Coordinates of C-alpha atoms in Angstrom, one line a residue:
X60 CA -17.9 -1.5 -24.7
X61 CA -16.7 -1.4 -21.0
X62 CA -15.0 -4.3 -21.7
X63 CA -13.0 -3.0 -24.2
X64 CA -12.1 -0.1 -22.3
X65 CA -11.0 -2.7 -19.2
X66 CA -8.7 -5.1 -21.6
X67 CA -7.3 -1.6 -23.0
X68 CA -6.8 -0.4 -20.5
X69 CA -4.6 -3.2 -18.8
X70 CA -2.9 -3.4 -21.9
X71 CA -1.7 -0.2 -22.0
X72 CA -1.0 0.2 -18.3
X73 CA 0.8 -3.0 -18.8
X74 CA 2.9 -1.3 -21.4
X75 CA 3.9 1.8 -19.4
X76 CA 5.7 -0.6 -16.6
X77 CA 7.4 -2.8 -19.1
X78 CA 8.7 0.3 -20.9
X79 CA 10.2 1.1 -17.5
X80 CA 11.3 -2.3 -16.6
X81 CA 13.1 -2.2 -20.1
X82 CA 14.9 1.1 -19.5
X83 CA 15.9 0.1 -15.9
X84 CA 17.6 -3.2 -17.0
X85 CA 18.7 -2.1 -20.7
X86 CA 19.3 1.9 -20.4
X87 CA 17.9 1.5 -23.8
X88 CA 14.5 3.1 -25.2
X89 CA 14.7 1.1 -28.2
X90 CA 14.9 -1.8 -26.3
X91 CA 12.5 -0.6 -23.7
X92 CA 9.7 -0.2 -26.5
X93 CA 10.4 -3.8 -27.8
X94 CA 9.6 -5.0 -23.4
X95 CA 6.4 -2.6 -23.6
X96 CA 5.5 -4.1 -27.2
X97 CA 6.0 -7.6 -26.0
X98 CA 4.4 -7.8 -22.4
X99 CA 1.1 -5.9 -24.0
X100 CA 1.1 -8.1 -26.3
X101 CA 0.9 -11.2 -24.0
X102 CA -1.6 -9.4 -21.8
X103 CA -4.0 -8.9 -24.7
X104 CA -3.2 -13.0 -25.3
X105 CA -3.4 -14.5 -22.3
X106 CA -6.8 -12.4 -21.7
X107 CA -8.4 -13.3 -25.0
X108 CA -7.4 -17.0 -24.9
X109 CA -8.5 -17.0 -20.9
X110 CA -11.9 -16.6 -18.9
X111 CA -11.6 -13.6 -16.6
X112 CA -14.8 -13.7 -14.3
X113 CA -14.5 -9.7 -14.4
X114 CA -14.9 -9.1 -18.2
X115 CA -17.7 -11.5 -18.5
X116 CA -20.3 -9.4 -16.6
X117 CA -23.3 -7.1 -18.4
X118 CA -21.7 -3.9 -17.6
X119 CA -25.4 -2.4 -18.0
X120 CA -24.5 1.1 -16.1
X121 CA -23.5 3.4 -18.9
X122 CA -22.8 6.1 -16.2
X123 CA -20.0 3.8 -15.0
X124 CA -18.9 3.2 -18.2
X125 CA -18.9 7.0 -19.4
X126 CA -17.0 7.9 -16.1
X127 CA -14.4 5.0 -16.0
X128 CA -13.8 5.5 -19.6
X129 CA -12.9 9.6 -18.7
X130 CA -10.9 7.8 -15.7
X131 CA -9.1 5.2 -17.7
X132 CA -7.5 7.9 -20.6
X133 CA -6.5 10.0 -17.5
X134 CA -4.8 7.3 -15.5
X135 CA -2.9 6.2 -19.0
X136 CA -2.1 10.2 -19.0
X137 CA -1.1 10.3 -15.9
X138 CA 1.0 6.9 -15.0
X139 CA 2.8 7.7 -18.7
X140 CA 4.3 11.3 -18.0
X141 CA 5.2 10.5 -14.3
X142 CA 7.3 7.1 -16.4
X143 CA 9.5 9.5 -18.1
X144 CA 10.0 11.3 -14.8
X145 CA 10.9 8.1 -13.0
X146 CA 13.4 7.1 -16.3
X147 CA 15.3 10.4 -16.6
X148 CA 15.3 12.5 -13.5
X149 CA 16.1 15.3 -15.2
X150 CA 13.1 15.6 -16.7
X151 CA 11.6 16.9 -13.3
X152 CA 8.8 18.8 -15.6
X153 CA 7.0 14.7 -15.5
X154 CA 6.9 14.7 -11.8
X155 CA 3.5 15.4 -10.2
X156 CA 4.2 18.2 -8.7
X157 CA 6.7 19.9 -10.4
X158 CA 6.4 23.5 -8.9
X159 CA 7.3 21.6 -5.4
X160 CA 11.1 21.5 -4.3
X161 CA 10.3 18.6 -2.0
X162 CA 7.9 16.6 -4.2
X163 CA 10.7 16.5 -6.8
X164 CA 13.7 15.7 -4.9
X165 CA 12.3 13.8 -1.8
X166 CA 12.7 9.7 -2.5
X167 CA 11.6 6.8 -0.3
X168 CA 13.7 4.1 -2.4
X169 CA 17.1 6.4 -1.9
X170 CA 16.9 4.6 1.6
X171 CA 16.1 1.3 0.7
X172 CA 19.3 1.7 -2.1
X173 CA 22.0 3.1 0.9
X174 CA 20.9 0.3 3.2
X175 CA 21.3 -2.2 0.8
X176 CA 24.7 -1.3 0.1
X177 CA 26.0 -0.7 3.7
X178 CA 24.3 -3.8 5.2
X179 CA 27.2 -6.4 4.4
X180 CA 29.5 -3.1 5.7
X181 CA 28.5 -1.5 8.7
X182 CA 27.9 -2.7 11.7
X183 CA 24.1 -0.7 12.4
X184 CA 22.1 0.1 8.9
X185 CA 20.2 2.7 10.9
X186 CA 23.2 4.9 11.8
X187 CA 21.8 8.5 11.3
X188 CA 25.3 9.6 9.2
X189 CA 24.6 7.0 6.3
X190 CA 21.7 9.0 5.5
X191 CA 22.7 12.6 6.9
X192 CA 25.1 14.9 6.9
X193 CA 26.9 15.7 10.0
X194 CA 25.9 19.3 9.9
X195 CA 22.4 20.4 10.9
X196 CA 20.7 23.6 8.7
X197 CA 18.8 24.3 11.8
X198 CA 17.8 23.2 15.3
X199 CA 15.5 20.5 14.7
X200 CA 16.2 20.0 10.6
X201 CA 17.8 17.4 8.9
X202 CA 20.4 17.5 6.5
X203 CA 20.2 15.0 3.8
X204 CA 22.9 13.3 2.1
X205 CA 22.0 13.7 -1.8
X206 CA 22.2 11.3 -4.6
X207 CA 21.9 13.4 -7.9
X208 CA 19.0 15.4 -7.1
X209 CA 17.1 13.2 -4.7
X210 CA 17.6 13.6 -1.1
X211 CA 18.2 10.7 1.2
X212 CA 15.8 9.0 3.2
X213 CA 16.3 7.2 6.3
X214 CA 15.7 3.5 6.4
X215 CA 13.4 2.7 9.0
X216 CA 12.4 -1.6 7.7
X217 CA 12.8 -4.6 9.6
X218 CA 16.5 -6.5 8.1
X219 CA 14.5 -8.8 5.6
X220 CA 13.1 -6.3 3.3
X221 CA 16.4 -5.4 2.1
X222 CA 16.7 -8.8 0.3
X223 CA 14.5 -7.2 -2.2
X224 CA 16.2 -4.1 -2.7
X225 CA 19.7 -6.4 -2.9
X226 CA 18.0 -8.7 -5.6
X227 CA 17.2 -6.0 -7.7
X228 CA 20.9 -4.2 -7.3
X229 CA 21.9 -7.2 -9.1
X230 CA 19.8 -6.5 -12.3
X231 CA 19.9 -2.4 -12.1
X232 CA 23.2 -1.4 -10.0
X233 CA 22.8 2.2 -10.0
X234 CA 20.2 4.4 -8.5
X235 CA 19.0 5.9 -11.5
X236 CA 18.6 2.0 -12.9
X237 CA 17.2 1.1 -9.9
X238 CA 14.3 4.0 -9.3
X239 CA 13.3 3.0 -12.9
X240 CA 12.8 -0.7 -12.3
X241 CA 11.7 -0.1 -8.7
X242 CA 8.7 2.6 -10.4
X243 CA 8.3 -0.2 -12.7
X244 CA 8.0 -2.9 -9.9
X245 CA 5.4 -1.2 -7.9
X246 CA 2.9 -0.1 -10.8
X247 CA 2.9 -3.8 -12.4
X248 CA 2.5 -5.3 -8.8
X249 CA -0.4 -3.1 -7.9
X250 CA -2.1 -3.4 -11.7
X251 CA -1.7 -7.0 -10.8
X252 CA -3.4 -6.7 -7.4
X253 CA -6.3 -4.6 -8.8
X254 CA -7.2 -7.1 -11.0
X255 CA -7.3 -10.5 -8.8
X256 CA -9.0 -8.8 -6.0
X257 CA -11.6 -7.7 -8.7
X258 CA -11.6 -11.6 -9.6
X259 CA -12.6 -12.7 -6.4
X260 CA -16.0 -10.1 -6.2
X261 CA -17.8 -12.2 -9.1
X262 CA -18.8 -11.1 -12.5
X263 CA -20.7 -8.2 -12.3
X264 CA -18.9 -6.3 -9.0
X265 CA -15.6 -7.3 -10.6
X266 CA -16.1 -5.5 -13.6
X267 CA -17.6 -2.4 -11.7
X268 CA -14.5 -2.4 -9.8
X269 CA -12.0 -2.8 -12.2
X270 CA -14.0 -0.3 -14.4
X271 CA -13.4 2.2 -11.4
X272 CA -9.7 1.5 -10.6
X273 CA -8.5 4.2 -12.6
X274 CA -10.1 6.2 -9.6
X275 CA -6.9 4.9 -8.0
X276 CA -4.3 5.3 -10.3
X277 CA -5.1 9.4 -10.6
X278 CA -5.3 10.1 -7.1
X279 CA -2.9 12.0 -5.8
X280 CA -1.5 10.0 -3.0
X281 CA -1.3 6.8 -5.4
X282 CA 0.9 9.1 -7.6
X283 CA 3.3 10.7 -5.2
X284 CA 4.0 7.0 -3.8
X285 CA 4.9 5.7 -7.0
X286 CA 7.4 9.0 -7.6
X287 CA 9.3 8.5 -4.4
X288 CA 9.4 4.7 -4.7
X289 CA 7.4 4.4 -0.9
X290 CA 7.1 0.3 -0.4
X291 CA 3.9 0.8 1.3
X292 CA 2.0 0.8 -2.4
X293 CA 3.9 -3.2 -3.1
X294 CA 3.0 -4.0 0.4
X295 CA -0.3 -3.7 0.3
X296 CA -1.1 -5.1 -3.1
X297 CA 1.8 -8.3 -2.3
X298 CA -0.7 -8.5 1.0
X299 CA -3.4 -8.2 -0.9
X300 CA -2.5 -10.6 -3.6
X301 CA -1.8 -13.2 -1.0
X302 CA -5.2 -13.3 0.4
X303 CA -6.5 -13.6 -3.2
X304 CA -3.9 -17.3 -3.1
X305 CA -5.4 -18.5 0.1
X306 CA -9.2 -18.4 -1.1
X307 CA -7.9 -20.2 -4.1
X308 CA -6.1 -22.5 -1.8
X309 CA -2.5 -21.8 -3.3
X310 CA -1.1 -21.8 0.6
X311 CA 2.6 -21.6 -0.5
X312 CA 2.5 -18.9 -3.2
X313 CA 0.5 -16.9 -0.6
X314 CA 2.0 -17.6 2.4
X315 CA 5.8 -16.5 0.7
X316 CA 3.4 -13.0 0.0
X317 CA 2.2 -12.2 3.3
X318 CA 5.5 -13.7 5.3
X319 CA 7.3 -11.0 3.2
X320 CA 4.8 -8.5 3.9
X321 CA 5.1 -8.6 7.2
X322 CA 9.1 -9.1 7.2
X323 CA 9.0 -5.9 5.8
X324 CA 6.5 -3.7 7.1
X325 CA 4.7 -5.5 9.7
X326 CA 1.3 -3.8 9.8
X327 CA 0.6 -6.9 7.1
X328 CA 0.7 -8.9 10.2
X329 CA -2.7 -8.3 11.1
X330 CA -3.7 -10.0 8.3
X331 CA -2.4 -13.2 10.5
X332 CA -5.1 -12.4 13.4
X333 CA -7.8 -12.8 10.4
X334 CA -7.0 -16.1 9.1
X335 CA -6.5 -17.1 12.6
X336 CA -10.2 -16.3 13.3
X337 CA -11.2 -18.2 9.9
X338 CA -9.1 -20.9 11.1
X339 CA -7.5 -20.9 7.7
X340 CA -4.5 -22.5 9.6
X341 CA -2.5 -23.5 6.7
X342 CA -2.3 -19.9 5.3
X343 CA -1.1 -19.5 8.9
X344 CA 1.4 -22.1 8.6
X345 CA 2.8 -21.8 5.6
X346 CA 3.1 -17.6 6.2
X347 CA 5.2 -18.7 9.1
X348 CA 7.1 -21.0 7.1
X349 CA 8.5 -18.4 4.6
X350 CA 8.5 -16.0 7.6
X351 CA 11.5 -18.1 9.2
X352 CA 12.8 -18.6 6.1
X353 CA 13.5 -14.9 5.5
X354 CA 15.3 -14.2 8.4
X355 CA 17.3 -17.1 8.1
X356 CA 18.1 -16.2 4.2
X357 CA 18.7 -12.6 5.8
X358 CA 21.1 -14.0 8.4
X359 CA 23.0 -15.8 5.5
X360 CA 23.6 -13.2 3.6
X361 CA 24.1 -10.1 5.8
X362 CA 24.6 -11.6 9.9
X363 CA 23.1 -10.9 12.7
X364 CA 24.3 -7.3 13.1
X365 CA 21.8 -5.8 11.1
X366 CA 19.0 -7.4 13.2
X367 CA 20.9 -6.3 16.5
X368 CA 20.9 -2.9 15.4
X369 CA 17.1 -3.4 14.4
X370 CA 16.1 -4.7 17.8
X371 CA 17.4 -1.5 19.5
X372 CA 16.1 0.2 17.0
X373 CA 12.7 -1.1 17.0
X374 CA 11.3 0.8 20.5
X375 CA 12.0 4.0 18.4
X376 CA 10.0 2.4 15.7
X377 CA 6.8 1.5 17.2
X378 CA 6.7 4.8 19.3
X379 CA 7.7 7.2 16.9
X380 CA 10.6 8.9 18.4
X381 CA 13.3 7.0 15.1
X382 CA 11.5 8.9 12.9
X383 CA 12.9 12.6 11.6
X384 CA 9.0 13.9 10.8
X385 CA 8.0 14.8 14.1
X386 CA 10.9 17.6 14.7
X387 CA 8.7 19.0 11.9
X388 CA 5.0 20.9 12.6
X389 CA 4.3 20.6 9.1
X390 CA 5.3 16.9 8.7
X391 CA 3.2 16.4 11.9
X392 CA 0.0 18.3 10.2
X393 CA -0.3 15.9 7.6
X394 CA 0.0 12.8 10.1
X395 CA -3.1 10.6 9.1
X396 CA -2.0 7.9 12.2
X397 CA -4.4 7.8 15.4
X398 CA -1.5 7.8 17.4
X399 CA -0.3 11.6 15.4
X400 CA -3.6 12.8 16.7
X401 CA -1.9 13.5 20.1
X402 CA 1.0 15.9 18.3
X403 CA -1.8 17.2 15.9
X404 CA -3.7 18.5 19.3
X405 CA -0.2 19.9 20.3
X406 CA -0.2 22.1 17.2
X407 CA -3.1 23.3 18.8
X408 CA -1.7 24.5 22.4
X409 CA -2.5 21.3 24.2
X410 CA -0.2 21.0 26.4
X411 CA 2.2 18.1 27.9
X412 CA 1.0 16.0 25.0
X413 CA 4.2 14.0 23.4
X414 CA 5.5 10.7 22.7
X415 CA 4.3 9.0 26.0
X416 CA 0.7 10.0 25.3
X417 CA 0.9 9.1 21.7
X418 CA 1.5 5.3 22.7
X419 CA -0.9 5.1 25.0
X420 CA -2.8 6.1 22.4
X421 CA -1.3 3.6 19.8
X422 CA -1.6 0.4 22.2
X423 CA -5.4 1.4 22.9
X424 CA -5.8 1.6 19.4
X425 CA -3.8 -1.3 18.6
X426 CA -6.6 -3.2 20.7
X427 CA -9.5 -1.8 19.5
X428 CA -8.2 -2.9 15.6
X429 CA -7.3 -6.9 16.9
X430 CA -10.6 -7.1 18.1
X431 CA -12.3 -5.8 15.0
X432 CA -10.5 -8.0 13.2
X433 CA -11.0 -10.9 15.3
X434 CA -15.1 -9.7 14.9
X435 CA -14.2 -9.7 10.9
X436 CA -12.6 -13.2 10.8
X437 CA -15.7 -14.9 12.9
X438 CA -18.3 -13.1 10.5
X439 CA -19.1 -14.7 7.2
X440 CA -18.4 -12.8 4.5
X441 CA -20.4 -12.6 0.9
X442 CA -18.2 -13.7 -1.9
X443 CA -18.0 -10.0 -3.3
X444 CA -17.4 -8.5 -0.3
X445 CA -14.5 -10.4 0.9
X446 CA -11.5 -7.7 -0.8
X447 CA -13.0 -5.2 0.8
X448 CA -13.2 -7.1 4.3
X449 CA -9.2 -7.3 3.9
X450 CA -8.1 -4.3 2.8
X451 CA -10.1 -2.3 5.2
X452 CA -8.2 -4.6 7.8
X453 CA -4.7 -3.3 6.3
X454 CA -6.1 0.5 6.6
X455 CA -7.1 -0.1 10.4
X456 CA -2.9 -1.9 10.5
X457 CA -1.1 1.5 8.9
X458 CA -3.4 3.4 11.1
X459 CA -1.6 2.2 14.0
X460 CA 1.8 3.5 12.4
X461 CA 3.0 6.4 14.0
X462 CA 3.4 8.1 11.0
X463 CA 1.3 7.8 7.9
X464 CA 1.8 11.3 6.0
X465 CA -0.5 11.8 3.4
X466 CA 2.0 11.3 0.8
X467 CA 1.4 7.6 0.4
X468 CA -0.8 7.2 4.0
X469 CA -4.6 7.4 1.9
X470 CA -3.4 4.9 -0.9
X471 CA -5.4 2.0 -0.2
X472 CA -8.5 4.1 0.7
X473 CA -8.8 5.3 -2.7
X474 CA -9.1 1.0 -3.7
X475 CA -11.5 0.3 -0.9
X476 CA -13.3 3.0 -2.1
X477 CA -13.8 1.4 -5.7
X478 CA -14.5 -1.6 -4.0
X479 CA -17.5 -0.9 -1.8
X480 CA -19.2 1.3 -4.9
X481 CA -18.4 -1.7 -7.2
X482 CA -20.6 -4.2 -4.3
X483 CA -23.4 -1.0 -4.5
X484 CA -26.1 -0.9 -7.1
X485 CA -25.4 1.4 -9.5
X486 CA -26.5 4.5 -9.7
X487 CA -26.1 8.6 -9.9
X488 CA -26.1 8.9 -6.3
X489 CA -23.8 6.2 -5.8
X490 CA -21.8 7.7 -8.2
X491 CA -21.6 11.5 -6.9
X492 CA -21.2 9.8 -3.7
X493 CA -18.0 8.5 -4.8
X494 CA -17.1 11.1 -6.3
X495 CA -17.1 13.3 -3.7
X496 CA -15.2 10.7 -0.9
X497 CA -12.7 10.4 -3.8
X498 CA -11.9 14.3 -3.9
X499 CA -12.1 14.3 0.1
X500 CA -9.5 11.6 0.1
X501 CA -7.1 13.9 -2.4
X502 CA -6.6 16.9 0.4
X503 CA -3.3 17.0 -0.7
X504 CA -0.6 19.9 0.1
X505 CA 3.6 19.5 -0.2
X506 CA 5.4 20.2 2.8
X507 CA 6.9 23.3 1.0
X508 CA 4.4 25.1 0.3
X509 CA 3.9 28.0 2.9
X510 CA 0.7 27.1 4.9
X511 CA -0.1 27.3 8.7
X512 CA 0.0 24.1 10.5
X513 CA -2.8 24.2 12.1
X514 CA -5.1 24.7 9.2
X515 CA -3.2 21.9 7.2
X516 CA -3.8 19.7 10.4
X517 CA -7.5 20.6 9.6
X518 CA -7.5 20.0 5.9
X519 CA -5.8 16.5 6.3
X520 CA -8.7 15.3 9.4
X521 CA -10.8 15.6 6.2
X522 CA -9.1 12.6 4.4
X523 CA -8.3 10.6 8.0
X524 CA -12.2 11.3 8.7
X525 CA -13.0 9.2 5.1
X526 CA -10.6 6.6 5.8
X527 CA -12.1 5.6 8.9
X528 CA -16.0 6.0 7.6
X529 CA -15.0 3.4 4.5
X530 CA -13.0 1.3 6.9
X531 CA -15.9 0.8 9.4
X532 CA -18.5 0.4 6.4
X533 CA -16.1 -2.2 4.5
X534 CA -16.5 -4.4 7.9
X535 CA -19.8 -3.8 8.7
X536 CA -22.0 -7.2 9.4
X537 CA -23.1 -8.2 6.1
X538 CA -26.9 -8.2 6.0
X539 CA -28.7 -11.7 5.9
X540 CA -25.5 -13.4 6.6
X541 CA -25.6 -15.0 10.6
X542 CA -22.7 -14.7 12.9
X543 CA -20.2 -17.9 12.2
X544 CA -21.2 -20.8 14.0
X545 CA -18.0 -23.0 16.4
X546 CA -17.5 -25.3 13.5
X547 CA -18.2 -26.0 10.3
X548 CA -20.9 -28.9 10.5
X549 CA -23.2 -26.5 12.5
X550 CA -22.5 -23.6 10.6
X551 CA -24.0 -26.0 7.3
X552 CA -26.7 -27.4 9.5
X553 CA -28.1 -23.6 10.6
X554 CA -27.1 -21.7 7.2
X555 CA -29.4 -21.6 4.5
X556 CA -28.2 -23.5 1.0
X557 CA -27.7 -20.2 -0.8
X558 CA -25.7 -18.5 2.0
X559 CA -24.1 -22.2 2.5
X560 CA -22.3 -21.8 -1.1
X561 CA -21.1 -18.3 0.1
X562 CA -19.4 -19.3 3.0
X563 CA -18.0 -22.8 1.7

C-alpha cells in the first residue's frame, strides 16, 4: 500500500507543477492540463519501467503508512489551492494566509524580476529607488514600488543568480507569467530533491522518508516560500541535488549545481569545506569550474558594473546593515540567524547591542560551523545517514545569514526532520516525537498581525531552539563507525568489511 501512496503521490505533485509550468508559458488552462496530463503521465512511466531503491522496501510500519497517507492528501490539498493563487493573483482567497495583508502582497521573486530587467540598464542593480519609492510612510518604513498587487522586494544576490531569472524572462516575459513558472520551478525542483536524497538512504529509510515528506510540503514555512517565490527553497534542493551527483560520481552535473548555488546565495559554499574534508577533490574542481564559468557568462552578458556595485555592496550584506528588516522590531522578532540574537536581546532593553556586536557574533559563529563541518567531512558516514549529514551542514550555512525570517528560514528543518525519523526505528514514540518537533517548527505569525515583539521574539526561539537540536543530532558521530583514518589504504586495513562497504 505505502507504495502506492508514494508513486501517487509524486504523480500527482508532479501534475500540480506542470499545470503551472503550462499556464506560465501558454497563459492557457487547456493547455496547462494537457503539460499536467503528460508530465504525470511519464512519471508514472518512467517509475514503473525503472528500479527506485525507495519503493522496493517492506514498508512494515502501518503507523507510518496511516500518517503519511493523512500527510500525502493534505500536501496534494495544499500545494493545489496555493497553484491557483500563484496562476491568477487575483484569486488571493488560494494564498496561505489570506486574512494577512502582507502574506498576500509581499513577493521575494518581484526583486529577482526588477533586477533582471535593469541589470543591462543601470549602472548599480541595488540602487534603493529601483525597488522604492522616494517617499518614506514613516521614519524607519519602506515604501515599496508595486507590481499589481505585490510589493517589491529588494534584490540583495550576488550578479550570477540573475542569469536564471533572465533565462526564464525569455520563456514567461511578464511578472504574472513569470511567478507562475518560477512557483512551478521551485515545487518540481524540490519534489525532485526529496526524492534523490531519499535514494541515497537505501531501501527501507528511503521509503520512510519519502513516505514522511509530505511533512514538508504542509509546513507552513515550506508554503509561504513557495507563495513569495523566496530562492532559498531551489537553493537548497539544487545544493542538495548536487551532493546526491557527487556520490554517484556525476562530477560535472553536480559541480554546475553547487557552483550555482553558491553564485547565488553563497551559504551553499560550505558545502565546499565538506568535500574538501572527504577529499572528494573533483567535486571540488569541477564546482570551481562552473563557478568561473558563471561569472564570466555573467560578465558577457551584463559587464562588470553589476559586480562593482555588488562588491560595495557586499560589506552591507554579510553584516546586515543592506537589509530593510532590521528598521523593523517585528521583522527582527522573527529573526531565526545567531547573529539576530544580538537585536532580539535589544528588543529586550539590552543595551549598546547593534550591528558591531552582531558580527562579532556572526564570525565566531562562522567558526564554530567550518569546524563542525570539517569534523563532519573527516567522519565516516553510514550510507543512510549521509542526506542528513548535508543538509544539516546547509542549516548551520543560513544560520550564519543575518537574516533568516521565519518566512522561508525553518524550510530545510522540516526535511531534516523526515530524514533523521526515516534512519529511526519505527515506532509511536518516534512518531509523536516527530510530531511534536514538526508543530514546534511551524511557530508561525505574519508581520501584520498585531503582537508584541518581544513575545513573538519568544515564540520564534521555539523553532530556532529545534533547528539547532536536529542540526547537532543529524552530525552526531555515527555509532560503531571509527574516526576516518589519513588515507584510504589504512582506513580499509583498520575498518571492518561491513563498515568497509559503507564507507567505500
Amino acid at each position: 500500500m505505502s507504495r502506492n501512496i508514494l508513486i501517487a503521490s509524486l504523480a500527482a505533485m508532479t501534475g500540480v507543477f506542470a499545470f503551472a509550468a503550462g499556464a506560465g508559458l501558454t497563459g492557457s488552462n487547456g493547455a496547462a492540463c494537457l503539460v499536467a496530463a503528460g508530465a504525470a503521465a511519464l512519471v508514472l512511466l518512467w517509475v514503473l519501467r525503472h528500479p527506485v531503491p525507495a519503493l522496493s522496501g517492506k514498508g512494515r510500519s502501518s503507523g507510518v503508512t496511516i500518517a503519511a497517507t493523512v500527510a500525502a492528501l493534505a500536501a496534494f490539498v495544499q500545494i493545489s489551492s496555493l497553484a491557483v493563487f500563484m496562476i491568477d493573483a487575483t484569486k488571493s482567497a488560494y494564498s496561505s494566509i489570506p486574512s494577512s495583508a502582507w502574506e498576500v502582497e509581499h513577493s521575494c521573486l518581484s526583486a529577482y524580476f526588477v533586477a533582471a530587467q535593469a541589470a543591462p540598464n543601470v549602472s548599480n542593480i541595488y540602487e534603493d529607488y529601483l525597488y522604492s519609492l522616494p517617499d518614506d510612510v514613516a521614519p524607519g518604513v519602506r515604501n515599496p514600488r508595486k507590481l499589481g498587487i505585490f510589493n517589491v522586494d529588494v534584490y540583495e544576490y550576488p550578479p550570477p543568480f540573475l542569469l536564471l531569472p533572465r533565462a526564464l524572462l525569455s520563456l514567461a516575459p511578464s511578472f504574472d507569467s513569470l511567478r507562475a513558472l518560477w512557483f512551478a520551478l521551485n515545487g518540481g525542483v524540490l519534489l525532485l530533491a526529496l526524492w534523490a536524497a531519499a535514494q541515497c538512504m537505501g531501501p527501507e529509510a528511503g521509503r520512510r522518508a519519502l513516505l514522511l515528506s509530505p511533512l514538508v510540503w504542509v509546513a507552513l514555512p515550506t508554503i509561504s516560500a513557495l507563495q513569495k517565490g523566496n530562492v532559498q527553497v531551489l537553493m537548497i534542493a539544487i545544493s542538495m541535488l548536487a551532493m546526491v551527483l557527487f556520490e554517484r560520481r556525476a562530477w560535472a552535473a553536480g559541480g554546475a549545481l553547487l557552483a550555482f548555488a553558491i553564485a547565488s546565495k553563497l551559504f551553499p559554499g560550505l558545502l565546499v569545506v565538506y568535500l574538501l574534508a572527504r577529499r572528494r577533490f573533483r567535486a571540488v574542481a569541477w564546482t570551481a569550474a562552473f563557478g568561473l564559468a558563471y561569472v564570466l557568462l555573467t560578465l558577457v552578458l551584463l559587464g562588470w558594473q553589476p559586480y562593482a556595485a555588488f562588491l560595495d555592496h557586499l560589506p552591507g550584506l554579510i553584516g546586515g546593515e543592506a537589509f530593510p528588516a532590521f528598521r523593523r522590531d517585528s521583522a527582527m522578532a522573527i529573526n531565526l540567524s545567531i547573529p539576530g540574537l544580538v537585536f532580539k536581546l535589544r528588543l529586550f532593553g539590552a543595551k549598546g547591542l547593534s550591528f558591531p556586536a552582531a558580527k562579532m557574533v556572526g564570525w565566531v559563529y562562522t567558526f564554530i560551523a567550518v569546524g563542525a563541518t570539517i569534523v563532519a567531512g573527516l567522519r565516516p558516514a553510514r550510507e543512510d545517514r549521509k542526506p542528513q549529514v548535508w543538509l544539516a551542514i546547509l542549516i548551520l550555512a543560513t544560520l550564519r545569514s543575518p537574516f533568516l525570517p521565519q518566512a522561508y528560514g525553518a524550510f530545510p528543518a522540516f526535511w531534516l526532520l523526515t530524514l533523521l525519523a526515516a534512519t529511526s526505528l519505527p515506532s509511536g514514540g518516534v512518531l509523536a516525537l516527530t510530531a511534536a518537533s514538526w508543530a514546534a517548527l511551524n511557530v508561525y505569525w505574519p508581520t501584520d498581525w498585531t503582537i508584541d515583539s518581544r513575545l513573538l521574539a519568544m515564540a520564534n526561539g521555539l523553532p530556532q531552539a529545534v533547528m539547532v537540536l536536529l542540526t547537532v543530532l543529524a552530525l552526531r558521530r555515527n555509532p560503531g563507525l571509527p574516526a576516518i583514518p589519513l588515507n584510504e589504504s589504512e582506513a580499509r586495513r583498520r575498518m571492518p568489511q561491513d563498515v568497509e562497504a559503507l564507507v567505500s
